[in-house]
């Protein structure tokens, strides 16, 4: 669960109740100051909740996807790095597409160039003027891309930025 708690963003979880995939994910966040292990459901749901990540059995998660996809912005996808099934749930208006559109407007940018690797980047790709998928990206995302660049393991985005220096 991601929520604002006492004015700070936190990633909260009950470790002993996590699926193996969620434990692996939580373990990668050990040094993240937002990480907040809790021990009760009350602690888990404390604060202003804005994003839920579920990692686990595809069949179980598919049921939640079907139940909530019309109410919330929901992404059901297999993680390209771990192979685990993910379900991401957030408010209907919370999307990468809306975020980049808002940034483009606030910064008064003429052109929006984005990069991605997972299915959760698809809406952002459709909102952009140019969209680049890394070589190891989800195949559906690659199909929506302006072009394919080097993989994330080879610093594909950084190399593209250096070649096309906008700064």
Short mmCIF file of C-alpha atoms in Angstrom, two decimals:
data_model
loop_
_atom_site.label_atom_id
_atom_site.label_comp_id
_atom_site.label_asym_id
_atom_site.label_seq_id
_atom_site.Cartn_x
_atom_site.Cartn_y
_atom_site.Cartn_z
CA UNK A 1 0.00 0.00 0.00
CA UNK A 2 1.27 3.46 -0.86
CA UNK A 3 -0.17 6.29 1.21
CA UNK A 4 0.60 9.68 2.63
CA UNK A 5 0.92 9.19 6.39
CA UNK A 6 1.55 12.18 8.63
CA UNK A 7 2.57 14.29 5.64
CA UNK A 8 5.04 11.74 4.21
CA UNK A 9 4.75 9.14 1.47
CA UNK A 10 5.09 5.55 2.68
CA UNK A 11 5.16 2.09 1.12
CA UNK A 12 3.53 -0.08 3.81
CA UNK A 13 3.26 -3.86 4.01
CA UNK A 14 2.80 -6.69 6.50
CA UNK A 15 5.84 -8.81 5.68
CA UNK A 16 4.57 -12.07 7.19
CA UNK A 17 1.42 -11.86 5.02
CA UNK A 18 3.25 -11.06 1.77
CA UNK A 19 3.41 -13.45 -1.17
CA UNK A 20 6.93 -14.55 -2.15
CA UNK A 21 6.89 -12.05 -5.03
CA UNK A 22 5.84 -9.20 -2.77
CA UNK A 23 8.52 -10.16 -0.24
CA UNK A 24 11.12 -10.01 -3.02
CA UNK A 25 9.80 -6.58 -4.02
CA UNK A 26 9.82 -5.33 -0.42
CA UNK A 27 13.38 -6.63 0.01
CA UNK A 28 14.51 -4.38 -2.87
CA UNK A 29 13.12 -1.38 -0.98
CA UNK A 30 15.07 -1.87 2.27
CA UNK A 31 17.01 1.39 1.94
CA UNK A 32 14.06 3.37 0.59
CA UNK A 33 13.02 5.90 3.27
CA UNK A 34 9.38 5.37 2.26
CA UNK A 35 9.49 1.72 3.34
CA UNK A 36 7.30 1.08 6.37
CA UNK A 37 6.79 -2.45 7.66
CA UNK A 38 3.62 -2.65 9.73
CA UNK A 39 2.01 -5.44 11.72
CA UNK A 40 -1.74 -4.82 11.63
CA UNK A 41 -4.38 -4.09 9.00
CA UNK A 42 -5.17 -0.83 10.80
CA UNK A 43 -1.56 0.32 10.37
CA UNK A 44 -1.53 -0.88 6.76
CA UNK A 45 -4.56 1.19 5.80
CA UNK A 46 -3.57 4.30 7.78
CA UNK A 47 -3.21 7.56 5.89
CA UNK A 48 -4.36 8.80 2.51
CA UNK A 49 -4.05 5.70 0.32
CA UNK A 50 -3.22 6.40 -3.33
CA UNK A 51 -1.76 3.21 -4.84
CA UNK A 52 -1.93 -0.54 -4.23
CA UNK A 53 0.52 -3.10 -5.62
CA UNK A 54 -0.39 -6.78 -5.54
CA UNK A 55 2.08 -9.44 -6.66
CA UNK A 56 0.98 -13.05 -6.73
CA UNK A 57 -1.11 -15.76 -8.33
CA UNK A 58 -2.33 -14.66 -11.80
CA UNK A 59 -5.75 -16.29 -11.44
CA UNK A 60 -6.45 -14.65 -8.08
CA UNK A 61 -5.25 -11.25 -9.27
CA UNK A 62 -7.32 -11.55 -12.49
CA UNK A 63 -10.47 -11.69 -10.35
CA UNK A 64 -9.56 -8.37 -8.70
CA UNK A 65 -8.68 -6.90 -12.08
CA UNK A 66 -12.13 -7.76 -13.42
CA UNK A 67 -13.84 -6.49 -10.28
CA UNK A 68 -12.08 -3.10 -10.11
CA UNK A 69 -11.04 -2.18 -13.66
CA UNK A 70 -14.12 -0.04 -14.33
CA UNK A 71 -13.88 1.78 -10.98
CA UNK A 72 -10.14 2.45 -10.74
CA UNK A 73 -7.14 2.75 -13.04
CA UNK A 74 -5.93 -0.86 -12.91
CA UNK A 75 -2.92 -2.43 -14.59
CA UNK A 76 -2.66 -6.24 -14.75
CA UNK A 77 0.71 -7.29 -16.14
CA UNK A 78 3.62 -9.66 -15.81
CA UNK A 79 6.76 -7.93 -14.53
CA UNK A 80 9.49 -8.10 -17.18
CA UNK A 81 12.26 -8.45 -14.59
CA UNK A 82 10.91 -10.98 -12.09
CA UNK A 83 8.29 -12.73 -14.23
CA UNK A 84 5.80 -12.21 -11.38
CA UNK A 85 2.19 -11.24 -12.02
CA UNK A 86 1.37 -7.71 -10.85
CA UNK A 87 -1.88 -5.90 -10.25
CA UNK A 88 -1.66 -2.15 -9.69
CA UNK A 89 -4.70 -0.23 -8.47
CA UNK A 90 -4.92 3.55 -8.25
CA UNK A 91 -7.52 6.31 -8.63
CA UNK A 92 -9.09 6.51 -12.10
CA UNK A 93 -7.33 9.79 -12.89
CA UNK A 94 -3.94 8.62 -11.56
CA UNK A 95 -1.98 7.49 -14.56
CA UNK A 96 1.40 8.10 -16.09
CA UNK A 97 -0.37 9.66 -19.08
CA UNK A 98 -2.13 12.24 -16.91
CA UNK A 99 1.08 12.93 -14.99
CA UNK A 100 3.18 13.62 -18.09
CA UNK A 101 0.42 15.73 -19.67
CA UNK A 102 0.32 17.86 -16.52
CA UNK A 103 4.10 18.20 -16.45
CA UNK A 104 4.15 19.16 -20.13
CA UNK A 105 1.58 21.87 -19.48
CA UNK A 106 3.15 23.21 -16.27
CA UNK A 107 6.64 23.28 -17.76
CA UNK A 108 5.30 24.70 -21.03
CA UNK A 109 7.10 22.05 -23.06
CA UNK A 110 6.54 21.80 -26.79
CA UNK A 111 7.38 18.12 -27.05
CA UNK A 112 6.87 15.15 -24.77
CA UNK A 113 9.39 12.29 -25.05
CA UNK A 114 8.94 9.28 -22.74
CA UNK A 115 10.66 5.99 -22.01
CA UNK A 116 9.28 2.75 -20.65
CA UNK A 117 9.65 -0.93 -20.09
CA UNK A 118 6.36 -2.29 -18.74
CA UNK A 119 2.72 -2.48 -19.66
CA UNK A 120 2.01 0.17 -17.01
CA UNK A 121 3.73 2.66 -19.35
CA UNK A 122 1.29 2.07 -22.23
CA UNK A 123 -1.07 4.97 -21.52
CA UNK A 124 1.92 7.30 -21.20
CA UNK A 125 3.21 6.13 -24.59
CA UNK A 126 -0.10 7.06 -26.21
CA UNK A 127 0.03 10.55 -24.65
CA UNK A 128 3.58 11.31 -25.82
CA UNK A 129 4.94 12.85 -28.99
CA UNK A 130 7.73 10.26 -28.98
CA UNK A 131 7.85 7.06 -26.94
CA UNK A 132 10.89 4.81 -26.63
CA UNK A 133 10.78 1.27 -25.29
CA UNK A 134 13.90 -0.39 -23.98
CA UNK A 135 14.95 -3.59 -25.75
CA UNK A 136 13.83 -5.78 -22.84
CA UNK A 137 10.40 -4.10 -22.61
CA UNK A 138 6.99 -5.75 -22.70
CA UNK A 139 6.11 -6.73 -26.30
CA UNK A 140 2.85 -4.75 -26.28
CA UNK A 141 4.75 -1.64 -25.19
CA UNK A 142 7.37 -2.18 -27.90
CA UNK A 143 4.58 -2.33 -30.49
CA UNK A 144 3.34 1.11 -29.34
CA UNK A 145 6.82 2.68 -29.32
CA UNK A 146 8.25 5.24 -31.72
CA UNK A 147 11.42 3.13 -31.61
CA UNK A 148 13.23 0.51 -29.55
CA UNK A 149 16.44 1.58 -27.76
CA UNK A 150 19.08 -0.34 -25.79
CA UNK A 151 17.94 -2.45 -22.86
CA UNK A 152 17.61 -1.13 -19.33
CA UNK A 153 20.50 -3.43 -18.37
CA UNK A 154 22.69 -1.59 -20.88
CA UNK A 155 21.64 1.93 -19.75
CA UNK A 156 19.57 2.36 -22.91
CA UNK A 157 17.73 5.46 -21.71
CA UNK A 158 20.88 7.21 -20.48
CA UNK A 159 22.66 6.49 -23.76
CA UNK A 160 19.69 7.77 -25.78
CA UNK A 161 19.63 10.97 -23.72
CA UNK A 162 23.38 11.51 -24.22
CA UNK A 163 23.02 11.03 -27.99
CA UNK A 164 20.01 13.34 -28.26
CA UNK A 165 21.07 15.87 -25.62
CA UNK A 166 18.11 18.06 -24.81
CA UNK A 167 20.02 19.74 -22.03
#
